[in-house]
PDB file of C-alpha atoms in Angstrom:
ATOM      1  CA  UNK A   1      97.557  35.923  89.816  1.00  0.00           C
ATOM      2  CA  UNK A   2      99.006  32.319  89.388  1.00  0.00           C
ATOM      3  CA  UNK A   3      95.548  31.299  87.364  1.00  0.00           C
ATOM      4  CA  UNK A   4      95.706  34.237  84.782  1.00  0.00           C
ATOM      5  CA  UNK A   5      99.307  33.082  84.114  1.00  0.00           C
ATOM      6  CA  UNK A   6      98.706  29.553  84.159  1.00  0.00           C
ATOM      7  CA  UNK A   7      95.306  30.738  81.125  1.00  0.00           C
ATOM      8  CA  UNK A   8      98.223  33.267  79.426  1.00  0.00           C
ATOM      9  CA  UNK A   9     100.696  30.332  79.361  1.00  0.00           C
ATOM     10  CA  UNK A  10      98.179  27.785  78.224  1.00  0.00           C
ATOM     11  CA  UNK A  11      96.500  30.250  75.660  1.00  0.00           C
ATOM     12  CA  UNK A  12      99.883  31.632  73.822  1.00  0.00           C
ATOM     13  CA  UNK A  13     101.397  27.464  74.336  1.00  0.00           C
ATOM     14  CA  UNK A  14      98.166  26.060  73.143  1.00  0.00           C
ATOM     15  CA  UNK A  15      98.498  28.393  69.974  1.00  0.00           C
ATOM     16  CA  UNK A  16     102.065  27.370  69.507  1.00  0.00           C
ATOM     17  CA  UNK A  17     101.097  23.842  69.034  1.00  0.00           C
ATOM     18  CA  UNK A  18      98.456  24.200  67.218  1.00  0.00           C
ATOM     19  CA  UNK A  19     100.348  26.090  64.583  1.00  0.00           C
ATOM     20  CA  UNK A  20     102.807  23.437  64.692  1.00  0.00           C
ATOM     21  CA  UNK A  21     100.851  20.345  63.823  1.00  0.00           C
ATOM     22  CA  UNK A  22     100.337  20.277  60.109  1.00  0.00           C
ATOM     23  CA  UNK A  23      96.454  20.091  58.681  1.00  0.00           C
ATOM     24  CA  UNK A  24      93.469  21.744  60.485  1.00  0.00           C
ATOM     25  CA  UNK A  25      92.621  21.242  64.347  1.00  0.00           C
ATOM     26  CA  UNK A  26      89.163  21.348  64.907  1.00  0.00           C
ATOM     27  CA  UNK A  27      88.733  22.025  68.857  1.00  0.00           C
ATOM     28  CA  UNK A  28      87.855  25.488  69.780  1.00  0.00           C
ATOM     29  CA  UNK A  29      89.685  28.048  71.212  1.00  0.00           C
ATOM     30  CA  UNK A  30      88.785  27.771  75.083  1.00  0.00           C
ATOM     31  CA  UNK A  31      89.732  23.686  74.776  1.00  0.00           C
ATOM     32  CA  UNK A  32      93.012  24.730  72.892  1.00  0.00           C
ATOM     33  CA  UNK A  33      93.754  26.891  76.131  1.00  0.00           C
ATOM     34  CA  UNK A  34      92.806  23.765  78.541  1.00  0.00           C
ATOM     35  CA  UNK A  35      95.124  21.573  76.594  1.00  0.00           C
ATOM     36  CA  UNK A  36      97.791  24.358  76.704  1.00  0.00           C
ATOM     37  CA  UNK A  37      97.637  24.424  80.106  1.00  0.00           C
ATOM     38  CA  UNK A  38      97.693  20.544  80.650  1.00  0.00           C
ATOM     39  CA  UNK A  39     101.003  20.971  78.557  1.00  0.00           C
ATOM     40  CA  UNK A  40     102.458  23.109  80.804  1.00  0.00           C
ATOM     41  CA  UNK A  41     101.589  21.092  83.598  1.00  0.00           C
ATOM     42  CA  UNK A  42     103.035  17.684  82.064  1.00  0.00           C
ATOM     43  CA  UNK A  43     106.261  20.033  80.620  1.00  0.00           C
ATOM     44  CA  UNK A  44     106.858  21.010  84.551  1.00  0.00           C
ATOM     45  CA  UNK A  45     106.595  17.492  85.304  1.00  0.00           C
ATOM     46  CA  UNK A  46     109.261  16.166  83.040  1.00  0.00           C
ATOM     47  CA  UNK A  47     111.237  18.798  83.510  1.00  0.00           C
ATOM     48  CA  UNK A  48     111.808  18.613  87.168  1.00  0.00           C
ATOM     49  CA  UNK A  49     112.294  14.713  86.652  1.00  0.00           C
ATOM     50  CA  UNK A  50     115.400  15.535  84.541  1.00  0.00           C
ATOM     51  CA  UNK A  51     115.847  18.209  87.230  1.00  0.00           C
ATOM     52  CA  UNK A  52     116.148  21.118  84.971  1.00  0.00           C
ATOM     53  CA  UNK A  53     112.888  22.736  86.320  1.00  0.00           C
ATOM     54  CA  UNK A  54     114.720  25.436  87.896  1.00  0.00           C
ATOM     55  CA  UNK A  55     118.342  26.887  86.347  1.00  0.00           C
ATOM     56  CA  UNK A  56     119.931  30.608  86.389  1.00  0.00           C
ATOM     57  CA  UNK A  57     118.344  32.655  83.554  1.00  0.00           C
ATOM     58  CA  UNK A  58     115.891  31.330  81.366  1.00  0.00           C
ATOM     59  CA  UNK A  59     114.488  28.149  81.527  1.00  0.00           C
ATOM     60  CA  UNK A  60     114.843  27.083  77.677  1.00  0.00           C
ATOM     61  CA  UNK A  61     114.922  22.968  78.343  1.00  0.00           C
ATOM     62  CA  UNK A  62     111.535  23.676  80.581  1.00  0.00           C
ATOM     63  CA  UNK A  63     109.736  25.563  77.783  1.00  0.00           C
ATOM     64  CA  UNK A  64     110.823  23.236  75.016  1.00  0.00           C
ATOM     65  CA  UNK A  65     109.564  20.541  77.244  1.00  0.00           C
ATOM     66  CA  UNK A  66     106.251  22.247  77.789  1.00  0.00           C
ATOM     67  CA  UNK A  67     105.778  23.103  74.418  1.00  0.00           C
ATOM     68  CA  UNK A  68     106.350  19.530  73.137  1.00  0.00           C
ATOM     69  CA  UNK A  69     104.039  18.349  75.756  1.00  0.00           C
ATOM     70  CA  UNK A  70     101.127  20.721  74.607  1.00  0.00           C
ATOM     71  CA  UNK A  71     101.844  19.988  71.189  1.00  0.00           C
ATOM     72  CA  UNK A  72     101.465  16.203  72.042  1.00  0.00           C
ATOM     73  CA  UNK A  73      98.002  16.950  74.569  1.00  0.00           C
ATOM     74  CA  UNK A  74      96.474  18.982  71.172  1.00  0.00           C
ATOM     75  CA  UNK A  75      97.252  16.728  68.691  1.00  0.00           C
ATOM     76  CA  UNK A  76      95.991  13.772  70.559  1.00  0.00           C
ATOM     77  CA  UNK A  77      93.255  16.196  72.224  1.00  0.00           C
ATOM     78  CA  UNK A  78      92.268  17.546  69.095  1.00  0.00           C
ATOM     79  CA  UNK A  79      91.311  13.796  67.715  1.00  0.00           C
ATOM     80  CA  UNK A  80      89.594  12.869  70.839  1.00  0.00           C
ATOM     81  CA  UNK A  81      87.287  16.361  70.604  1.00  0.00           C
ATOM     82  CA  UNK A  82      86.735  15.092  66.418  1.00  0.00           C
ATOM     83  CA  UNK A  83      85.687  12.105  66.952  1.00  0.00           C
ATOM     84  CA  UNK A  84      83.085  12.725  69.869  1.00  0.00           C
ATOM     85  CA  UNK A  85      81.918  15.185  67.638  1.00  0.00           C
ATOM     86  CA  UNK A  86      81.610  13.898  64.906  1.00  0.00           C
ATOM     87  CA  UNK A  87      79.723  10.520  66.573  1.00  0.00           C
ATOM     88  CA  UNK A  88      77.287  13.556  67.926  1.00  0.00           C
ATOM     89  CA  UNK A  89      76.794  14.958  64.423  1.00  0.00           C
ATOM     90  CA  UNK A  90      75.892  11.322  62.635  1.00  0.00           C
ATOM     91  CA  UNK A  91      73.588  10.712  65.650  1.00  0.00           C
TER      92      UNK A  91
END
């Protein structure tokens, strides 16, 4: 049960980010996920270095941590996956 949260979290934060960034993302849909995930993962991080990983109620400083690190991983994800491709396409 943990990995379909981890995809749900990853898919929906993933999404969140890229709607964020301004201009067009070019990585597909399954790498968005991945990098939503690795957001997550690096939000969870940071968060329980500033040792707000776990609070009563909702974790707000968590998820706005996550979702900055996701929008970070896809931006700089999403420029990695265009240029590889793009050195692919000329070749």
């Amino acid at each position: 049960m943990g990995w379909l949260w981890a995809i749900i979290v990853g898919f929906v934060l993933g999404l969140l980010a890229k709607a964020i960034i301004p201009g067009k993302q070019h990585s597909p849909l399954w790498l968005t996920t991945i990098f939503g995930i690795i957001g997550a993962v690096v939000g969870n991080a940071i968060a329980r270095g500033f040792g707000i990983d776990e609070t009563p109620g909702i974790d707000w400083g968590r998820h706005a941590l996550q979702l900055a690190a996701a929008v970070l991983i896809v931006f700089l994800g999403d420029m990695l996956y265009t240029s590889v491709r793009g050195n692919k396409k000329r070749a």
